Short mmCIF file of C-alpha atoms in Angstrom, two decimals:
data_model
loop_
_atom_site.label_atom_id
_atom_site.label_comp_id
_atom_site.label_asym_id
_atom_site.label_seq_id
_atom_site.Cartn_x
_atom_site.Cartn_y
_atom_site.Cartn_z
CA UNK A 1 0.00 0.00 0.00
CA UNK A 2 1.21 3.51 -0.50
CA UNK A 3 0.74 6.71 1.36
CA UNK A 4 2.05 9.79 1.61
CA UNK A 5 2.13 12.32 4.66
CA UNK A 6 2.41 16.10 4.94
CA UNK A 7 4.54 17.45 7.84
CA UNK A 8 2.90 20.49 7.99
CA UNK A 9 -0.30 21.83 6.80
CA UNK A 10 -0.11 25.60 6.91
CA UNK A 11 3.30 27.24 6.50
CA UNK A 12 3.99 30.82 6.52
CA UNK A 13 6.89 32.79 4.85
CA UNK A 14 7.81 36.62 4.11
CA UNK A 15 7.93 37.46 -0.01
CA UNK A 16 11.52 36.91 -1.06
CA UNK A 17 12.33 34.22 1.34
CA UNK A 18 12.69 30.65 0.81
CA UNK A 19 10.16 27.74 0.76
CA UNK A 20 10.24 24.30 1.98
CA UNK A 21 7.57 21.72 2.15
CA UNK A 22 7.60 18.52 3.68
CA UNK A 23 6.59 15.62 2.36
CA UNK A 24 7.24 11.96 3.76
CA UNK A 25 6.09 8.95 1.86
CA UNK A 26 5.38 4.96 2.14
CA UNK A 27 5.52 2.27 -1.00
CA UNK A 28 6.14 -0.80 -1.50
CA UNK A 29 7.72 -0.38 -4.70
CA UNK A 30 9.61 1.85 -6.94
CA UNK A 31 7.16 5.27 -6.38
CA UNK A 32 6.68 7.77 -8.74
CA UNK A 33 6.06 11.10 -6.79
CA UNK A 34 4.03 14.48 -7.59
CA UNK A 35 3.85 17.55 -6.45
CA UNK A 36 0.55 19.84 -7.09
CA UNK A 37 -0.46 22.81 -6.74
CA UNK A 38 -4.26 24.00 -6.27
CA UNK A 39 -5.20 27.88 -6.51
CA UNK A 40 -8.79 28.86 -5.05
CA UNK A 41 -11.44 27.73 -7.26
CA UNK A 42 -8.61 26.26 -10.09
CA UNK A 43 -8.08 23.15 -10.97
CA UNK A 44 -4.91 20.94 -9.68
CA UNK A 45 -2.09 21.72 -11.54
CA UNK A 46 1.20 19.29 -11.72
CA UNK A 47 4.16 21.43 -10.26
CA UNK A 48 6.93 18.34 -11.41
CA UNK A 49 7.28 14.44 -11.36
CA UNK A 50 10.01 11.96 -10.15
CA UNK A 51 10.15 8.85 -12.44
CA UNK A 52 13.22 7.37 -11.28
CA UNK A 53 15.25 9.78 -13.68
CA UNK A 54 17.43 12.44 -11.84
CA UNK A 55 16.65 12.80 -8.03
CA UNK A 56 16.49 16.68 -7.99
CA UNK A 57 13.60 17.15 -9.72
CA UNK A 58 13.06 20.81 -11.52
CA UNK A 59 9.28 22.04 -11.80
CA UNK A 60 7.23 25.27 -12.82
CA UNK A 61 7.40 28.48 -11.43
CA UNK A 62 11.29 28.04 -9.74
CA UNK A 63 9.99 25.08 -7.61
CA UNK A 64 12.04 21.69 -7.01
CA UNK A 65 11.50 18.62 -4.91
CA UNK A 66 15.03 15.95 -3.82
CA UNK A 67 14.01 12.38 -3.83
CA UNK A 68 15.79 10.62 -1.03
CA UNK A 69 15.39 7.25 -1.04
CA UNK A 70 16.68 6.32 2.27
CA UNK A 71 14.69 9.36 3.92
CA UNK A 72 11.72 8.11 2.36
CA UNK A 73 11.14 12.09 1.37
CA UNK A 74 9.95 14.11 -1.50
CA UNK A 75 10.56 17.98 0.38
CA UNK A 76 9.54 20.75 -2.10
CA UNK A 77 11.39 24.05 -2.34
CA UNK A 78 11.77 27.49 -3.89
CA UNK A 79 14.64 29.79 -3.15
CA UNK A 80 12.69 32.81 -2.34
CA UNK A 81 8.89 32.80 -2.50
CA UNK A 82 6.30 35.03 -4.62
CA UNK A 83 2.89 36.43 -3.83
CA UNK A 84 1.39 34.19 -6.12
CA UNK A 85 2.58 31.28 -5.10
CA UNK A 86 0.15 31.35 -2.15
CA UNK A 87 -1.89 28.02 -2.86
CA UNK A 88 -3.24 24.64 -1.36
CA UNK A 89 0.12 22.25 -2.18
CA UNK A 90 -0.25 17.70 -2.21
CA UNK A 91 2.37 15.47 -2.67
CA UNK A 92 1.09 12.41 -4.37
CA UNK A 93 2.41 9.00 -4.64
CA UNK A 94 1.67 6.36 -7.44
CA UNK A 95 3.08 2.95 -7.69
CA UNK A 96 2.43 -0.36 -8.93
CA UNK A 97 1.40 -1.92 -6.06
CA UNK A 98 -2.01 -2.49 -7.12
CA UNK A 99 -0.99 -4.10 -10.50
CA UNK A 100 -1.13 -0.93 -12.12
CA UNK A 101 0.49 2.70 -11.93
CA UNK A 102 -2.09 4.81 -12.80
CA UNK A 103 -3.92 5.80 -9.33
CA UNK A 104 -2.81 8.75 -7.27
CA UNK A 105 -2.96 8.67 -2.94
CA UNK A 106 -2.97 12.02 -1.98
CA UNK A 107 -1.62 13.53 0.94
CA UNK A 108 -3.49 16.06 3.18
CA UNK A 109 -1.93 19.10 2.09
CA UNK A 110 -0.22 21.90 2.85
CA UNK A 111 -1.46 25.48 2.35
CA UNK A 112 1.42 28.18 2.23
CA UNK A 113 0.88 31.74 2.82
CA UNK A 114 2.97 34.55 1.44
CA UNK A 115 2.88 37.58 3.55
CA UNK A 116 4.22 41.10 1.64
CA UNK B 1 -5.04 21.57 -25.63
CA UNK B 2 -8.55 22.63 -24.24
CA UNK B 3 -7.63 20.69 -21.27
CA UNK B 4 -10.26 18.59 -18.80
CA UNK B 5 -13.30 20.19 -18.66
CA UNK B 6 -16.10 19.57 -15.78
CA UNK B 7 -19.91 20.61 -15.86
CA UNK B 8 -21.63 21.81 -13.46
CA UNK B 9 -19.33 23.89 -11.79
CA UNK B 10 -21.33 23.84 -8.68
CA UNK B 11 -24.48 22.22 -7.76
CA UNK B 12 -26.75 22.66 -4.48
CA UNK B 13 -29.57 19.89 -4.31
CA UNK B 14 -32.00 18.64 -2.05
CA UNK B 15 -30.85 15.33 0.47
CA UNK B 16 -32.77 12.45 -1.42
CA UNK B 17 -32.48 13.79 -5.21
CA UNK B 18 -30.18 12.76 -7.98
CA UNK B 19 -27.29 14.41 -9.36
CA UNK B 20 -25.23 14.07 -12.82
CA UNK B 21 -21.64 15.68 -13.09
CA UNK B 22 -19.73 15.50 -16.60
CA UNK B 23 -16.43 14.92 -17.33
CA UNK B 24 -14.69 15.65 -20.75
CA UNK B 25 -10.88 14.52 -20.94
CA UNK B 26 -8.53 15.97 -23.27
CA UNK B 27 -8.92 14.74 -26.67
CA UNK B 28 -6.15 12.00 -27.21
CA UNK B 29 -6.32 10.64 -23.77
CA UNK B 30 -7.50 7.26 -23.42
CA UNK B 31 -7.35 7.08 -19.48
CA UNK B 32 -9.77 8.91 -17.41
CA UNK B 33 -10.61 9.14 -13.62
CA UNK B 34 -12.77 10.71 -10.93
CA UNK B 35 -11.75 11.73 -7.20
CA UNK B 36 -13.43 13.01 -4.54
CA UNK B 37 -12.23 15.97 -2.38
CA UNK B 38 -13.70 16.76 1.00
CA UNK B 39 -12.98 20.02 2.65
CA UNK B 40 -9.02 19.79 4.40
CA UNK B 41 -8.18 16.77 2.80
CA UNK B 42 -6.46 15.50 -0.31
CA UNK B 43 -8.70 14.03 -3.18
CA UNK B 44 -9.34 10.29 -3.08
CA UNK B 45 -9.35 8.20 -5.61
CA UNK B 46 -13.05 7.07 -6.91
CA UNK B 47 -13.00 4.94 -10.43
CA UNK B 48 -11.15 4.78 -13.55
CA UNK B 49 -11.54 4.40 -16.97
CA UNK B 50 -9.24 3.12 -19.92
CA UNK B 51 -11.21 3.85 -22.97
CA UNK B 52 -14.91 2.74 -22.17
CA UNK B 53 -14.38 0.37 -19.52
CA UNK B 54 -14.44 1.14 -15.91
CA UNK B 55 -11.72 -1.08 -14.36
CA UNK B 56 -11.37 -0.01 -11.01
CA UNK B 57 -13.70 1.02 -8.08
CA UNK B 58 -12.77 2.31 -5.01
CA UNK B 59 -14.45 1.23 -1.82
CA UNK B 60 -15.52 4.93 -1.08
CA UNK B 61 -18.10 4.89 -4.53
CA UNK B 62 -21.13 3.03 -2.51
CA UNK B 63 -24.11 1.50 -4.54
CA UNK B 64 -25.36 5.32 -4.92
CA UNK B 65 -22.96 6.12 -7.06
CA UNK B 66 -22.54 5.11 -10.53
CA UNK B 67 -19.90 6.16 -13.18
CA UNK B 68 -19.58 5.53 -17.67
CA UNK B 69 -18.04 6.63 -20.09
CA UNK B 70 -20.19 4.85 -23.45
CA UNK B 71 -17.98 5.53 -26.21
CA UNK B 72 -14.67 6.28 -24.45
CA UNK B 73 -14.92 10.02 -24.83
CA UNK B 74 -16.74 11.69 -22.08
CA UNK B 75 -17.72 10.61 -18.96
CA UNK B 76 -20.18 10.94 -16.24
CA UNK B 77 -21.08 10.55 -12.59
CA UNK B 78 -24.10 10.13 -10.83
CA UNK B 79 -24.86 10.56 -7.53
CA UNK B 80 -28.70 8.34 -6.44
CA UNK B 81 -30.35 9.70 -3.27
CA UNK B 82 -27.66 11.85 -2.28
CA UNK B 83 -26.60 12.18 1.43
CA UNK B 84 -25.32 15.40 3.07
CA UNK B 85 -21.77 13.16 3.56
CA UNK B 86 -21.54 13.59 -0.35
CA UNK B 87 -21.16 17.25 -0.32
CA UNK B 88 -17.34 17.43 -1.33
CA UNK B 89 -15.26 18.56 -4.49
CA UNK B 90 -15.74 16.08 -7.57
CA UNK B 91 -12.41 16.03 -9.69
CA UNK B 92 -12.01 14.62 -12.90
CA UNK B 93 -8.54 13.80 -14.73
CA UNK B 94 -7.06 12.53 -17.88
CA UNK B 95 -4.11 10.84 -19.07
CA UNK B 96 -2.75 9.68 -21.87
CA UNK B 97 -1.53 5.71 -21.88
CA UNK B 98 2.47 4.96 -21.69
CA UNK B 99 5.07 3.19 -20.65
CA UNK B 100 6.09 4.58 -17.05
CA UNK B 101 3.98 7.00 -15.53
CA UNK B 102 1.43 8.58 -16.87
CA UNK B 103 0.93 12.69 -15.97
CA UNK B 104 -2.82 13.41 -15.00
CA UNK B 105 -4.42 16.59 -15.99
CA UNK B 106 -7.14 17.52 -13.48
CA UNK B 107 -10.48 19.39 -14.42
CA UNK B 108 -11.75 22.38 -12.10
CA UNK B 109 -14.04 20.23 -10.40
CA UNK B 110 -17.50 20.53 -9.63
CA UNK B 111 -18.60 21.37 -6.18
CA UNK B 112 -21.45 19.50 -4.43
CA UNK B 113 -23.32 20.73 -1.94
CA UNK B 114 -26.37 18.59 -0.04
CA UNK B 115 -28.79 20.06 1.78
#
């Protein structure tokens, strides 16, 4: 079975400083991980993927996420944050487990605030 | 790319009456899926589709709730005798099928509310 859990589920910065999300995950195979991001009343939208490619993982909007393997962690981070990225973040796991790779487990969330 | 497309938007209904949300995918993609999103959590997983046939259900979709997608194209949900526990955030998403893993592209959901 796979799961994934938040550390944190509201985090605060200042504009211009950096951003780090937590993310810890379970699987009992090879994961692929996901990071999305949901703005008020939009639709999810993929930041990046890990695929078993490169570990350091380079997404949209100046975000990246470090798969470590032996942490069992999939942290996102920006160097310094924007107004805009205020928004509802998941980290997702998928994995074939259940015979196929196609469904998502969710975690709870984390919504990140940007203050001016 | 028109991307995933959801109709209603947002739909308030009576406890006891029947609802109908619509999905349409992105053209090419074969694969197609609904979740469920309750307020503070992370969307859950519901059914999936690859082309017309459903071949997965999750536990969560009780007899009430029933899911197609005829000619592999759109799809739709329906909610029978709906419940106030069903008012939540119904996601749709699309992919296209390939070796590896597969990127979903989510619709904007349509919002449930049961009074």
């Amino acid at each position: 079975a796979q799961s994934v859990t938040q550390l944190d589920s509201h985090v605060s910065v200042s504009e211009g400083t950096p951003v780090l999300l937590r993310c810890n995950y379970s699987s009992s195979y090879s994961p692929s991980l996901f990071w999305y991001v949901q703005h008020p009343n939009k639709g999810l939208q993929l930041l990046l993927k890990y695929t078993s490619a490169a570990t350091l993982v380079k997404g949209i909007n100046g975000f990246e996420a470090e798969f470590k393997k032996s942490e069992t962690s999939f942290h996102l981070t920006k160097p310094s944050a924007h107004m805009s990225d205020a928004a509802e973040y998941f980290c997702v796991v998928s994995d074939l487990s259940g015979g196929s790779n196609y469904k998502l487990t969710f975690g709870k969330g984390t919504l990140l605030t940007v203050n001016p | 790319d028109t991307g995933v497309s959801q109709d209603p938007r947002h739909k308030i209904t009576k406890r006891g009456q029947n609802v109908t949300f619509r999905c349409d995918p992105i053209s090419e993609h074969n694969r197609l899926y609904w979740y469920r999103q309750t307020l503070g959590q992370g969307p859950e997983f519901l059914t999936y589709f690859q082309n017309e046939a459903q071949l997965e259900k999750s536990r969560l979709l009780s007899d009430r709730f029933s899911a197609e997608r005829p000619k592999g194209s759109f799809s739709t949900l329906e909610i029978q005798r709906t419940e106030q526990g069903d008012s939540a955030m119904y996601l749709c998403a699309s992919s296209r099928q390939r070796l590896g893993m597969e990127t979903q592209y989510f619709g904007p959901g349509t919002r449930l509310l049961v009074l």
